[in-house]
PDB file of C-alpha atoms in Angstrom:
ATOM      1  CA  MET G   1      45.647 156.385 -88.923  1.00 34.00           C
ATOM      2  CA  ASP G   2      42.156 154.847 -87.957  1.00 36.00           C
ATOM      3  CA  ALA G   3      43.966 151.809 -86.577  1.00 37.00           C
ATOM      4  CA  LEU G   4      46.130 153.940 -84.423  1.00 34.00           C
ATOM      5  CA  ARG G   5      43.053 155.771 -83.002  1.00 41.00           C
ATOM      6  CA  GLY G   6      41.396 152.502 -82.011  1.00 42.00           C
ATOM      7  CA  ALA G   7      37.880 151.292 -82.581  1.00 39.00           C
ATOM      8  CA  PRO G   8      35.082 153.838 -82.224  1.00 42.00           C
ATOM      9  CA  VAL G   9      32.925 153.781 -79.204  1.00 46.00           C
ATOM     10  CA  THR G  10      29.532 152.441 -80.250  1.00 61.00           C
ATOM     11  CA  ARG G  11      26.303 153.574 -78.798  1.00 65.00           C
ATOM     12  CA  PRO G  12      25.565 150.137 -77.101  1.00 78.00           C
ATOM     13  CA  ALA G  13      29.036 150.372 -75.596  1.00 86.00           C
ATOM     14  CA  LEU G  14      28.451 153.999 -74.312  1.00 91.00           C
ATOM     15  CA  GLY G  15      25.181 152.999 -72.704  1.00 93.00           C
ATOM     16  CA  GLN G  16      26.848 149.897 -71.046  1.00 95.00           C
ATOM     17  CA  ALA G  17      29.739 152.045 -69.852  1.00 95.00           C
ATOM     18  CA  LEU G  18      27.458 154.783 -68.360  1.00 96.00           C
ATOM     19  CA  GLY G  19      25.263 152.208 -66.713  1.00 97.00           C
ATOM     20  CA  SER G  20      28.284 150.619 -65.073  1.00 97.00           C
ATOM     21  CA  MET G  21      29.777 153.861 -63.968  1.00 97.00           C
ATOM     22  CA  PHE G  22      26.676 155.069 -62.339  1.00 98.00           C
ATOM     23  CA  LEU G  23      25.974 151.629 -60.877  1.00 98.00           C
ATOM     24  CA  CYS G  24      29.306 151.726 -59.065  1.00 98.00           C
ATOM     25  CA  ALA G  25      28.598 155.355 -57.906  1.00 98.00           C
ATOM     26  CA  MET G  26      25.285 154.161 -56.599  1.00 97.00           C
ATOM     27  CA  VAL G  27      26.926 151.431 -54.572  1.00 97.00           C
ATOM     28  CA  VAL G  28      29.300 153.924 -53.172  1.00 97.00           C
ATOM     29  CA  ALA G  29      26.514 156.275 -52.147  1.00 96.00           C
ATOM     30  CA  GLN G  30      24.523 153.391 -50.591  1.00 94.00           C
ATOM     31  CA  VAL G  31      27.558 152.345 -48.502  1.00 92.00           C
ATOM     32  CA  MET G  32      27.984 156.048 -47.338  1.00 93.00           C
ATOM     33  CA  SER G  33      24.247 156.234 -46.501  1.00 92.00           C
ATOM     34  CA  GLY G  34      24.468 153.111 -44.491  1.00 85.00           C
ATOM     35  CA  LEU G  35      27.423 154.244 -42.452  1.00 86.00           C
ATOM     36  CA  SER G  36      26.117 157.694 -41.925  1.00 90.00           C
ATOM     37  CA  ASP G  37      24.350 158.879 -38.788  1.00 87.00           C
ATOM     38  CA  ASP G  38      21.852 160.797 -41.052  1.00 91.00           C
ATOM     39  CA  PRO G  39      21.200 158.639 -44.172  1.00 91.00           C
ATOM     40  CA  LEU G  40      18.309 160.873 -45.393  1.00 92.00           C
ATOM     41  CA  PRO G  41      20.294 163.216 -47.379  1.00 92.00           C
ATOM     42  CA  PHE G  42      21.660 160.253 -49.450  1.00 95.00           C
ATOM     43  CA  THR G  43      18.157 159.064 -50.512  1.00 95.00           C
ATOM     44  CA  GLY G  44      17.846 161.431 -53.404  1.00 95.00           C
ATOM     45  CA  VAL G  45      21.387 160.841 -54.557  1.00 97.00           C
ATOM     46  CA  VAL G  46      21.033 157.026 -54.525  1.00 97.00           C
ATOM     47  CA  VAL G  47      17.809 157.221 -56.578  1.00 98.00           C
ATOM     48  CA  ALA G  48      19.219 159.630 -59.170  1.00 98.00           C
ATOM     49  CA  LEU G  49      22.210 157.397 -59.690  1.00 98.00           C
ATOM     50  CA  LEU G  50      19.851 154.327 -59.907  1.00 98.00           C
ATOM     51  CA  ALA G  51      17.837 156.247 -62.583  1.00 98.00           C
ATOM     52  CA  VAL G  52      20.769 157.176 -64.652  1.00 98.00           C
ATOM     53  CA  SER G  53      22.302 153.646 -64.494  1.00 98.00           C
ATOM     54  CA  ALA G  54      19.085 152.074 -65.466  1.00 98.00           C
ATOM     55  CA  VAL G  55      18.624 154.370 -68.502  1.00 98.00           C
ATOM     56  CA  GLY G  56      22.229 153.648 -69.621  1.00 97.00           C
ATOM     57  CA  PHE G  57      21.848 149.921 -69.352  1.00 97.00           C
ATOM     58  CA  ALA G  58      18.532 150.086 -71.239  1.00 97.00           C
ATOM     59  CA  ALA G  59      20.055 152.262 -73.951  1.00 96.00           C
ATOM     60  CA  ALA G  60      22.721 149.629 -74.733  1.00 94.00           C
ATOM     61  CA  PRO G  61      20.181 147.208 -76.357  1.00 93.00           C
ATOM     62  CA  LEU G  62      17.224 149.459 -77.104  1.00 94.00           C
ATOM     63  CA  GLY G  63      18.890 152.768 -78.171  1.00 94.00           C
ATOM     64  CA  TRP G  64      18.615 156.021 -76.281  1.00 95.00           C
ATOM     65  CA  PRO G  65      15.131 157.152 -77.577  1.00 95.00           C
ATOM     66  CA  ARG G  66      13.464 153.941 -76.462  1.00 96.00           C
ATOM     67  CA  ALA G  67      15.327 153.798 -73.250  1.00 97.00           C
ATOM     68  CA  VAL G  68      14.477 157.429 -72.280  1.00 97.00           C
ATOM     69  CA  ALA G  69      10.879 156.884 -73.395  1.00 98.00           C
ATOM     70  CA  ALA G  70      10.514 153.689 -71.269  1.00 98.00           C
ATOM     71  CA  PHE G  71      11.999 155.346 -68.258  1.00 98.00           C
ATOM     72  CA  GLY G  72       9.683 158.311 -68.614  1.00 98.00           C
ATOM     73  CA  ALA G  73       6.612 156.181 -69.036  1.00 98.00           C
ATOM     74  CA  ALA G  74       7.499 154.100 -65.927  1.00 98.00           C
ATOM     75  CA  VAL G  75       8.070 157.498 -64.107  1.00 98.00           C
ATOM     76  CA  ALA G  76       4.690 158.835 -65.069  1.00 98.00           C
ATOM     77  CA  VAL G  77       2.908 155.555 -64.204  1.00 98.00           C
ATOM     78  CA  GLY G  78       4.518 155.507 -60.771  1.00 98.00           C
ATOM     79  CA  TYR G  79       3.831 159.111 -60.158  1.00 98.00           C
ATOM     80  CA  LEU G  80       0.194 158.904 -61.182  1.00 98.00           C
ATOM     81  CA  ALA G  81      -0.280 155.852 -58.979  1.00 98.00           C
ATOM     82  CA  GLU G  82       1.284 157.607 -56.078  1.00 98.00           C
ATOM     83  CA  LEU G  83      -0.789 160.762 -56.653  1.00 98.00           C
ATOM     84  CA  VAL G  84      -4.036 158.826 -56.667  1.00 98.00           C
ATOM     85  CA  GLY G  85      -2.828 156.810 -53.723  1.00 98.00           C
ATOM     86  CA  VAL G  86      -2.148 159.753 -51.334  1.00 97.00           C
ATOM     87  CA  HIS G  87      -5.501 161.379 -52.242  1.00 97.00           C
ATOM     88  CA  THR G  88      -7.776 158.316 -52.333  1.00 98.00           C
ATOM     89  CA  GLY G  89      -6.071 155.404 -50.594  1.00 97.00           C
ATOM     90  CA  PHE G  90      -6.223 153.443 -53.751  1.00 97.00           C
ATOM     91  CA  PRO G  91      -4.398 151.105 -54.669  1.00 97.00           C
ATOM     92  CA  PHE G  92      -1.878 150.937 -51.822  1.00 98.00           C
ATOM     93  CA  GLY G  93      -4.070 151.843 -48.912  1.00 97.00           C
ATOM     94  CA  ALA G  94      -4.369 155.029 -46.906  1.00 97.00           C
ATOM     95  CA  TYR G  95      -1.032 156.882 -46.424  1.00 97.00           C
ATOM     96  CA  HIS G  96       0.659 160.250 -46.846  1.00 97.00           C
ATOM     97  CA  TYR G  97       4.141 161.514 -47.288  1.00 97.00           C
ATOM     98  CA  THR G  98       5.771 163.626 -44.627  1.00 96.00           C
ATOM     99  CA  GLY G  99       7.789 166.731 -45.506  1.00 93.00           C
ATOM    100  CA  ALA G 100      11.098 164.889 -45.361  1.00 95.00           C
ATOM    101  CA  LEU G 101      11.469 164.538 -49.107  1.00 94.00           C
ATOM    102  CA  TRP G 102      11.436 167.509 -51.480  1.00 93.00           C
ATOM    103  CA  PRO G 103      10.458 168.773 -53.976  1.00 96.00           C
ATOM    104  CA  GLN G 104       6.899 167.424 -53.977  1.00 97.00           C
ATOM    105  CA  VAL G 105       4.104 167.858 -56.546  1.00 97.00           C
ATOM    106  CA  GLY G 106       0.603 167.181 -55.344  1.00 97.00           C
ATOM    107  CA  GLY G 107       1.776 165.603 -52.164  1.00 97.00           C
ATOM    108  CA  VAL G 108       4.245 163.197 -53.903  1.00 98.00           C
ATOM    109  CA  PRO G 109       8.031 163.553 -53.783  1.00 98.00           C
ATOM    110  CA  LEU G 110       9.475 163.537 -57.241  1.00 97.00           C
ATOM    111  CA  VAL G 111      12.243 161.263 -56.119  1.00 97.00           C
ATOM    112  CA  VAL G 112       9.624 158.636 -55.488  1.00 98.00           C
ATOM    113  CA  ALA G 113       8.630 158.818 -59.120  1.00 98.00           C
ATOM    114  CA  LEU G 114      12.259 158.508 -60.206  1.00 98.00           C
ATOM    115  CA  ALA G 115      12.550 155.316 -58.141  1.00 98.00           C
ATOM    116  CA  TRP G 116       9.606 153.768 -59.865  1.00 98.00           C
ATOM    117  CA  GLY G 117      11.384 154.551 -63.191  1.00 98.00           C
ATOM    118  CA  GLY G 118      14.758 153.239 -62.192  1.00 98.00           C
ATOM    119  CA  MET G 119      13.749 150.011 -60.574  1.00 98.00           C
ATOM    120  CA  GLY G 120      10.958 149.644 -62.987  1.00 98.00           C
ATOM    121  CA  LEU G 121      13.539 149.328 -65.813  1.00 98.00           C
ATOM    122  CA  ALA G 122      15.665 147.037 -63.630  1.00 98.00           C
ATOM    123  CA  ALA G 123      12.743 144.692 -62.887  1.00 98.00           C
ATOM    124  CA  TYR G 124      11.841 144.829 -66.553  1.00 97.00           C
ATOM    125  CA  GLY G 125      15.221 143.598 -67.392  1.00 97.00           C
ATOM    126  CA  ILE G 126      14.526 140.456 -65.143  1.00 97.00           C
ATOM    127  CA  GLY G 127      11.200 139.865 -66.946  1.00 96.00           C
ATOM    128  CA  ALA G 128      12.611 140.448 -70.404  1.00 95.00           C
ATOM    129  CA  ALA G 129      15.302 137.754 -69.605  1.00 94.00           C
ATOM    130  CA  VAL G 130      12.495 135.372 -68.934  1.00 91.00           C
ATOM    131  CA  GLY G 131      10.676 136.531 -72.073  1.00 87.00           C
ATOM    132  CA  GLY G 132       7.145 136.371 -73.446  1.00 81.00           C
ATOM    133  CA  ARG G 133       4.001 137.226 -71.533  1.00 80.00           C
ATOM    134  CA  ALA G 134       5.343 135.442 -68.512  1.00 92.00           C
ATOM    135  CA  GLY G 135       7.989 137.915 -68.466  1.00 94.00           C
ATOM    136  CA  VAL G 136       5.503 140.678 -67.735  1.00 96.00           C
ATOM    137  CA  VAL G 137       4.317 138.966 -64.580  1.00 97.00           C
ATOM    138  CA  VAL G 138       7.795 138.008 -63.618  1.00 97.00           C
ATOM    139  CA  GLY G 139       8.958 141.607 -64.024  1.00 97.00           C
ATOM    140  CA  ALA G 140       6.003 142.853 -61.954  1.00 98.00           C
ATOM    141  CA  LEU G 141       6.700 140.406 -59.096  1.00 98.00           C
ATOM    142  CA  ALA G 142      10.330 141.286 -59.121  1.00 98.00           C
ATOM    143  CA  LEU G 143       9.487 144.999 -58.768  1.00 98.00           C
ATOM    144  CA  THR G 144       6.935 144.250 -55.992  1.00 98.00           C
ATOM    145  CA  ALA G 145       9.580 142.125 -54.228  1.00 98.00           C
ATOM    146  CA  TRP G 146      11.828 145.318 -53.914  1.00 98.00           C
ATOM    147  CA  ASP G 147       9.071 146.915 -51.901  1.00 98.00           C
ATOM    148  CA  LEU G 148       9.724 144.250 -49.145  1.00 98.00           C
ATOM    149  CA  PHE G 149      12.961 146.281 -48.531  1.00 98.00           C
ATOM    150  CA  LEU G 150      11.737 149.778 -49.556  1.00 97.00           C
ATOM    151  CA  ASP G 151       8.764 150.223 -47.331  1.00 97.00           C
ATOM    152  CA  PRO G 152      10.392 149.144 -44.022  1.00 97.00           C
ATOM    153  CA  GLN G 153      13.444 151.270 -44.775  1.00 94.00           C
ATOM    154  CA  MET G 154      11.449 154.360 -45.770  1.00 95.00           C
ATOM    155  CA  LEU G 155       9.300 154.051 -42.631  1.00 95.00           C
ATOM    156  CA  ARG G 156      12.469 153.919 -40.505  1.00 93.00           C
ATOM    157  CA  LEU G 157      13.408 157.259 -42.006  1.00 93.00           C
ATOM    158  CA  GLY G 158       9.913 158.641 -41.464  1.00 94.00           C
ATOM    159  CA  LEU G 159       9.311 159.400 -45.107  1.00 96.00           C
ATOM    160  CA  TRP G 160       5.646 158.400 -45.106  1.00 95.00           C
ATOM    161  CA  VAL G 161       3.036 157.221 -42.739  1.00 95.00           C
ATOM    162  CA  TRP G 162       0.347 154.535 -42.984  1.00 97.00           C
ATOM    163  CA  ALA G 163      -3.146 155.426 -41.632  1.00 96.00           C
ATOM    164  CA  GLU G 164      -3.531 151.890 -40.386  1.00 94.00           C
ATOM    165  CA  PRO G 165      -0.236 150.001 -39.839  1.00 95.00           C
ATOM    166  CA  GLY G 166       0.048 146.562 -41.040  1.00 97.00           C
ATOM    167  CA  PRO G 167       1.721 143.340 -39.895  1.00 97.00           C
ATOM    168  CA  TYR G 168       4.845 143.477 -41.937  1.00 98.00           C
ATOM    169  CA  ARG G 169       6.963 146.126 -40.036  1.00 97.00           C
ATOM    170  CA  GLY G 170       3.989 148.312 -40.044  1.00 96.00           C
ATOM    171  CA  VAL G 171       3.255 147.925 -43.703  1.00 97.00           C
ATOM    172  CA  PRO G 172      -0.343 146.750 -44.632  1.00 97.00           C
ATOM    173  CA  MET G 173      -0.800 143.843 -46.954  1.00 96.00           C
ATOM    174  CA  SER G 174      -2.952 146.065 -49.217  1.00 97.00           C
ATOM    175  CA  ASN G 175       0.393 147.850 -50.212  1.00 97.00           C
ATOM    176  CA  LEU G 176       1.714 144.850 -51.775  1.00 96.00           C
ATOM    177  CA  ALA G 177      -1.483 144.248 -53.715  1.00 97.00           C
ATOM    178  CA  GLY G 178      -1.233 147.800 -54.936  1.00 98.00           C
ATOM    179  CA  TRP G 179       2.359 147.456 -55.841  1.00 98.00           C
ATOM    180  CA  LEU G 180       1.787 144.373 -57.903  1.00 98.00           C
ATOM    181  CA  LEU G 181      -1.069 146.143 -59.760  1.00 98.00           C
ATOM    182  CA  VAL G 182       0.971 149.173 -60.580  1.00 98.00           C
ATOM    183  CA  SER G 183       4.063 147.061 -61.438  1.00 98.00           C
ATOM    184  CA  LEU G 184       1.997 145.141 -63.935  1.00 98.00           C
ATOM    185  CA  LEU G 185       1.029 148.357 -65.658  1.00 98.00           C
ATOM    186  CA  VAL G 186       4.622 149.513 -65.583  1.00 98.00           C
ATOM    187  CA  MET G 187       5.860 146.373 -67.199  1.00 97.00           C
ATOM    188  CA  VAL G 188       3.137 146.414 -69.837  1.00 96.00           C
ATOM    189  CA  VAL G 189       3.906 150.094 -70.767  1.00 97.00           C
ATOM    190  CA  VAL G 190       7.715 149.562 -70.809  1.00 97.00           C
ATOM    191  CA  ARG G 191       7.458 146.327 -72.917  1.00 95.00           C
ATOM    192  CA  ARG G 192       5.302 148.095 -75.449  1.00 95.00           C
ATOM    193  CA  ILE G 193       7.778 150.964 -75.870  1.00 96.00           C
ATOM    194  CA  ALA G 194      10.933 148.696 -75.754  1.00 93.00           C
ATOM    195  CA  GLY G 195       9.508 146.261 -78.383  1.00 87.00           C
ATOM    196  CA  ARG G 196       7.975 142.814 -77.479  1.00 75.00           C
ATOM    197  CA  ASP G 197      10.507 140.146 -76.583  1.00 72.00           C
ATOM    198  CA  ARG G 198      13.413 142.430 -77.518  1.00 77.00           C
ATOM    199  CA  PRO G 199      16.513 141.183 -75.583  1.00 78.00           C
ATOM    200  CA  VAL G 200      17.910 143.728 -73.038  1.00 86.00           C
ATOM    201  CA  GLY G 201      21.188 142.132 -72.195  1.00 90.00           C
ATOM    202  CA  ALA G 202      22.751 141.656 -68.694  1.00 95.00           C
ATOM    203  CA  GLY G 203      22.990 145.297 -67.591  1.00 97.00           C
ATOM    204  CA  LEU G 204      19.579 145.757 -66.171  1.00 98.00           C
ATOM    205  CA  PRO G 205      19.619 142.369 -64.396  1.00 97.00           C
ATOM    206  CA  ALA G 206      22.959 143.265 -62.836  1.00 98.00           C
ATOM    207  CA  LEU G 207      21.419 146.498 -61.642  1.00 98.00           C
ATOM    208  CA  TYR G 208      18.554 144.586 -60.061  1.00 98.00           C
ATOM    209  CA  THR G 209      20.837 142.009 -58.501  1.00 98.00           C
ATOM    210  CA  THR G 210      23.097 144.714 -57.060  1.00 98.00           C
ATOM    211  CA  MET G 211      20.160 146.422 -55.441  1.00 98.00           C
ATOM    212  CA  ALA G 212      18.978 143.133 -54.018  1.00 98.00           C
ATOM    213  CA  ALA G 213      22.504 142.333 -52.485  1.00 98.00           C
ATOM    214  CA  MET G 214      22.910 145.882 -51.152  1.00 97.00           C
ATOM    215  CA  GLU G 215      19.527 145.865 -49.396  1.00 97.00           C
ATOM    216  CA  THR G 216      19.970 142.439 -47.952  1.00 98.00           C
ATOM    217  CA  LEU G 217      23.416 143.462 -46.571  1.00 96.00           C
ATOM    218  CA  GLY G 218      22.024 146.656 -45.249  1.00 95.00           C
ATOM    219  CA  PHE G 219      19.176 145.149 -43.316  1.00 96.00           C
ATOM    220  CA  ALA G 220      21.345 142.220 -42.155  1.00 97.00           C
ATOM    221  CA  ALA G 221      24.355 144.108 -40.829  1.00 94.00           C
ATOM    222  CA  VAL G 222      24.590 147.749 -41.541  1.00 92.00           C
ATOM    223  CA  PHE G 223      21.432 149.451 -40.558  1.00 91.00           C
ATOM    224  CA  GLN G 224      21.008 150.109 -36.881  1.00 88.00           C
ATOM    225  CA  PRO G 225      19.360 148.161 -35.492  1.00 91.00           C
ATOM    226  CA  PRO G 226      19.712 145.392 -37.991  1.00 95.00           C
ATOM    227  CA  ASP G 227      16.475 143.652 -39.057  1.00 97.00           C
ATOM    228  CA  PRO G 228      17.101 139.855 -39.987  1.00 97.00           C
ATOM    229  CA  LEU G 229      13.445 139.357 -40.783  1.00 98.00           C
ATOM    230  CA  VAL G 230      13.421 142.014 -43.604  1.00 98.00           C
ATOM    231  CA  ALA G 231      16.832 140.937 -44.748  1.00 98.00           C
ATOM    232  CA  ALA G 232      15.627 137.299 -45.086  1.00 98.00           C
ATOM    233  CA  VAL G 233      12.180 138.051 -46.656  1.00 98.00           C
ATOM    234  CA  GLY G 234      13.413 140.646 -49.085  1.00 98.00           C
ATOM    235  CA  GLY G 235      16.640 138.862 -49.843  1.00 98.00           C
ATOM    236  CA  VAL G 236      14.919 135.541 -50.701  1.00 98.00           C
ATOM    237  CA  ALA G 237      12.213 137.357 -52.809  1.00 98.00           C
ATOM    238  CA  MET G 238      14.450 139.562 -54.891  1.00 98.00           C
ATOM    239  CA  GLY G 239      17.237 136.916 -54.999  1.00 98.00           C
ATOM    240  CA  THR G 240      14.723 134.400 -56.384  1.00 98.00           C
ATOM    241  CA  PHE G 241      13.873 136.694 -59.257  1.00 98.00           C
ATOM    242  CA  ALA G 242      17.433 137.734 -59.853  1.00 98.00           C
ATOM    243  CA  ALA G 243      18.467 134.028 -60.051  1.00 97.00           C
ATOM    244  CA  LEU G 244      15.536 133.233 -62.476  1.00 96.00           C
ATOM    245  CA  GLY G 245      16.570 136.071 -64.731  1.00 96.00           C
ATOM    246  CA  TRP G 246      20.275 135.091 -64.730  1.00 96.00           C
ATOM    247  CA  ARG G 247      19.385 131.457 -65.392  1.00 94.00           C
ATOM    248  CA  ARG G 248      17.502 132.371 -68.461  1.00 90.00           C
ATOM    249  CA  LEU G 249      20.275 134.690 -69.739  1.00 91.00           C
ATOM    250  CA  TRP G 250      22.924 131.963 -69.244  1.00 91.00           C
ATOM    251  CA  LEU G 251      20.741 129.288 -71.022  1.00 84.00           C
ATOM    252  CA  ARG G 252      20.559 131.642 -73.960  1.00 71.00           C
TER     253      ARG G 252
END
C-alpha cells in the first residue's frame, strides 16, 4: 500500500517546491508590471512573492524555523536601517518616502522591509555558496548590487525622494555606502541564525539570478523609456555575483 501511495513529501522538497512555485509567480507579476501602464500596484505583489519564495528556498536546507527566523531578522535590520535613515539621513543620505506605498510605520513602507528580507536571503545564498567569512562580504556586495537597479526604478515610480540628487540616475553615492553597511549587518545576522558555513543549495542563488535577469531585461527593453546604462551597470554587477555563486556550487 505504501508503495502505491508513492514516497512521502519531505520538508526540504516542500520548501523547494514552494520556493519554485512562488518564484514563477513572481516572474509573471514582474512581466505584468513591466507591460502595465501603471506598474505601481504590482510592487507589493512582486515583493510579497519574492519574500515567500526566499523563505521556501531557505527552508529546504535550513528547516522552517531557521528560515523564518533568518527572514525576520533581515526584515528587522532593513526596517530599522530605513527608520533611522528617514529620520537622520544616516547611513544612506537624506531622503524620504512619498505616500505612494502603504502601509507605513514611522515613515517607512512595510513592503520595503519585506524586500530587505527577501533579497537579503537571496544574496545570502550567493555568499553561502562562496562560503567562509568571504561569503559574508560577497553576500553583502551582492545585495548592494541589487540597489543599482532598485533605486533608479523606484525613483521612476516616485516612491522616494533624495534631498540632494546624486550622479547615478539621481542616486547619491552615499546610498551605496549605506547599502553596503546595512547589507553586511544583514549577512552577519542571517549567517548566525542559519549556522556558519551551512550549505543552502541552489534555490536562493536561482532566485537571485532570476531577479538579476528580470531587472536587466526590464531596463534594457521593457521599461519606457529604456535605460541601457542601468541595465548594463546593474546587469554586470548582479551577474558577476550570480556567476561567482554558481561557479562555487558547480565546483562542489
